[in-house]
Structure formats: C-alpha cells, structure tokens
C-alpha cells in the first residue's frame, strides 16, 4: 500500500447550542446543531510507539508516547494526547504515526473547538485501527480526555452534538438517558435566518467560573436530597425553596427553567411557531444573565440589540463569559439586525463582531 492509501482523513464540526445551556452535567436536555466549519485531522499511521502532531495554527509540532499520562502534554496538543490516553483506558489500541490538524472552528468562541479536535482525532485513530465504536461511547471517551487529561470539568453536550448532528436538523439530547432525537430545524425553508454573531471575546473553561456553576448545581441537588437536578424537573422551580443558599437556588432555577424551555422549543419547532422559538431563545438569555450569571455586558449588548432591531429572539450560546450570540431573524431583516449590532458594539468601544448567516451542518465523519 502506498503512503497516500494509508492516510486517514477525518473531520468534525463545531457546534451551536440552540438552547439548553449548562444542562448537560445536570442530566437535563439541550438542542444543538453542527456548524458548517470543521476541524480536519489527517493521519498517517506508523509502526512506532509515539505520535507527532502538527497544527496549521501552531509553529512547532508536538511528540508524545502512545502510553502518555495526564500532565505530560499541555496546550492545544493535550486534546489529542488526551484522546490517545482515554482510548487506551477504554481498552482500544491505536497506532502511532504523524497527524496534522487544520482548524476551521474558532477557538475560545463557545463553538466547541476543543470537542471538534477531540472527535476528529478520535475518528481518525479509530478508522486507522479499523475499530467501530458507537457514538455515545466515542463521546464519553472524548469527554474523559477533556475532563481528566486536559482538566476542564465540562459535560457531554459538545461531543454528542458533534457526533450526532445532521443537516437541516437539531438534536434533542437527553443527558439522563444519553439519547439524541433528530428535530427538523430549517430556518431557511421559512424565510428565516440563523445569525451567528461572534463577539471575539474568548473564554477558558479550565478556569474557575464553569466549575463554580457546576458546584452550585451539585450543592442544590444535595440540599434537595437527589443526585441530579433532573430528578426534581417534574416539580418545577418551586421545588427549590428548600435550597438554603440563594445563589445556589438561582443557579438551579436556571437549570430547571432551561430544561423546560428546551422541550418547549422542540414543540414550537414542530408547530413551525418561530415567534415562540424566538421568545424562548430570549428568555434563555435572560435566565443565563440573571440566574446563572454567565453572560457579560458585551454579550448582553449584542443579544439585546439584535432583539431591539427586530430579531425574533437572541441568546448567548456555549459555556459563557464571552463567545457567540445566535439570533433568529426574518431573512429580509438580516442586514438591519447585523448593522444595528455592529453599530452598538462599535459605539460601546468593543471589538467589531463577525456576523454570519449559518446553517445546521453534518456531524463528524471520514
Ligand atoms: C461547554 C461545555 C459543555 C456545556 C456547555 C454549556 O461548551 O463543554 O459541556 O456544559 O459549555 O452548556
């Protein structure tokens, strides 16, 4: 076989979460889509016991042994090394060789660039080894790499979104049962546009705020005598009156109301009731701003301006503290909304945002 024949190419998209933020590690619901932008991994397997990784965004390659351990590789290549490590722990032997990464997903923008890199690496290594692993297990291996090798205490949403995504559809993910149900989401077919507004204010989930939100939710669940907030979902936010700490109560209220908004969004999409979808997006943003407190003035300005300029609804997407806002807009109003957002951001002295009309893309694949 020639080198070209041995080379494996595998790519994975970034994701936009339409609604359902920080619900994943609370065993709730989310409704993500894939981005058209993808991270591509090209892998040439070799016979040695190390992997050399290059990235088109980095000057130097990184080499590590296949039996790598957490702490050995840091920075961008830790996501790749973490996947190799997590695959081993799951009992899958993969070859070493030379890997190159070309990134199409913006880093630190709340679009799951880390999970895109993990899932593309995982897919390339499994293909090269001729191993078939189901998508839920793949998501768990990739998440383990991020949690235990990189050290970011994230949930399973990004990986499941990336692995299950389909064009013109969103995925209703149930994190209790680990299922993904495909839901039609095709704004273009209704003369609507989904705008992705990147503030270019970047975030870091290995930092303390994400972990602090997670700890708040866990304390609230413990005060309720349950192992996850999902167990009190049916009782609604009124169940939270026994939680002693008012801040924990607000955090948990976001989770319980957000889960309901996800389910209501699925119903509204089923009825093609896009004004209701927009209302739910905006309500989700308010809950992230007031109860979960993961937005910033910059992000609030973008979301508020989009709605004031005529968007049906707008919300921050992703883990928070920067990143992107999505807005659902009449196709005819795209220019007005984009112009109003650019103008208000400029006047407030923030960096010029990037505004693109986007569409649900394909999931990870070779
Ligand atoms: C990040 C994490 C996900 C999820 C979101 C918030 O993207 O990686 O697991 O918790 O934040 O919804």
PDB file of N, CA and C in Angstrom, residues 16 75 83 115 137 150 180 187 231-232 237 255 297:
ATOM      1  N   UNK A  16     -23.290  24.714  17.491  1.00  0.00           N
ATOM      2  CA  UNK A  16     -24.024  25.824  18.105  1.00  0.00           C
ATOM      3  C   UNK A  16     -25.091  25.172  18.959  1.00  0.00           C
ATOM      4  N   UNK A  75      -1.412  22.521  26.629  1.00  0.00           N
ATOM      5  CA  UNK A  75      -1.709  23.378  25.476  1.00  0.00           C
ATOM      6  C   UNK A  75      -2.600  22.654  24.471  1.00  0.00           C
ATOM      7  N   UNK A  83      -7.069  12.182  24.040  1.00  0.00           N
ATOM      8  CA  UNK A  83      -7.873  11.172  23.334  1.00  0.00           C
ATOM      9  C   UNK A  83      -7.105   9.854  23.252  1.00  0.00           C
ATOM     10  N   UNK A 115     -13.895  20.136  21.472  1.00  0.00           N
ATOM     11  CA  UNK A 115     -14.567  18.862  21.199  1.00  0.00           C
ATOM     12  C   UNK A 115     -14.432  18.495  19.721  1.00  0.00           C
ATOM     13  N   UNK A 137     -20.363   6.033  23.127  1.00  0.00           N
ATOM     14  CA  UNK A 137     -19.082   5.678  23.759  1.00  0.00           C
ATOM     15  C   UNK A 137     -17.959   6.594  23.262  1.00  0.00           C
ATOM     16  N   UNK A 150      -7.025  17.037  30.047  1.00  0.00           N
ATOM     17  CA  UNK A 150      -6.863  18.499  29.911  1.00  0.00           C
ATOM     18  C   UNK A 150      -7.201  19.197  31.230  1.00  0.00           C
ATOM     19  N   UNK A 180     -30.231  10.897  21.511  1.00  0.00           N
ATOM     20  CA  UNK A 180     -30.333  12.093  20.663  1.00  0.00           C
ATOM     21  C   UNK A 180     -31.508  11.864  19.712  1.00  0.00           C
ATOM     22  N   UNK A 187     -34.446  26.954   9.252  1.00  0.00           N
ATOM     23  CA  UNK A 187     -34.976  28.315   9.190  1.00  0.00           C
ATOM     24  C   UNK A 187     -35.115  28.826   7.754  1.00  0.00           C
ATOM     25  N   UNK A 231     -33.835  15.013  38.646  1.00  0.00           N
ATOM     26  CA  UNK A 231     -34.808  14.255  39.446  1.00  0.00           C
ATOM     27  C   UNK A 231     -35.929  15.122  39.987  1.00  0.00           C
ATOM     28  N   UNK A 232     -35.730  16.455  40.025  1.00  0.00           N
ATOM     29  CA  UNK A 232     -36.823  17.316  40.515  1.00  0.00           C
ATOM     30  C   UNK A 232     -37.450  18.111  39.371  1.00  0.00           C
ATOM     31  N   UNK A 237     -39.553  24.797  39.322  1.00  0.00           N
ATOM     32  CA  UNK A 237     -38.637  25.619  40.137  1.00  0.00           C
ATOM     33  C   UNK A 237     -39.142  25.789  41.567  1.00  0.00           C
ATOM     34  N   UNK A 255     -31.359  26.012  35.597  1.00  0.00           N
ATOM     35  CA  UNK A 255     -31.323  24.661  35.013  1.00  0.00           C
ATOM     36  C   UNK A 255     -32.749  24.130  34.799  1.00  0.00           C
ATOM     37  N   UNK A 297     -21.466  42.110  29.925  1.00  0.00           N
ATOM     38  CA  UNK A 297     -22.123  43.312  29.386  1.00  0.00           C
ATOM     39  C   UNK A 297     -22.029  43.335  27.863  1.00  0.00           C
TER      40      UNK A 297
END
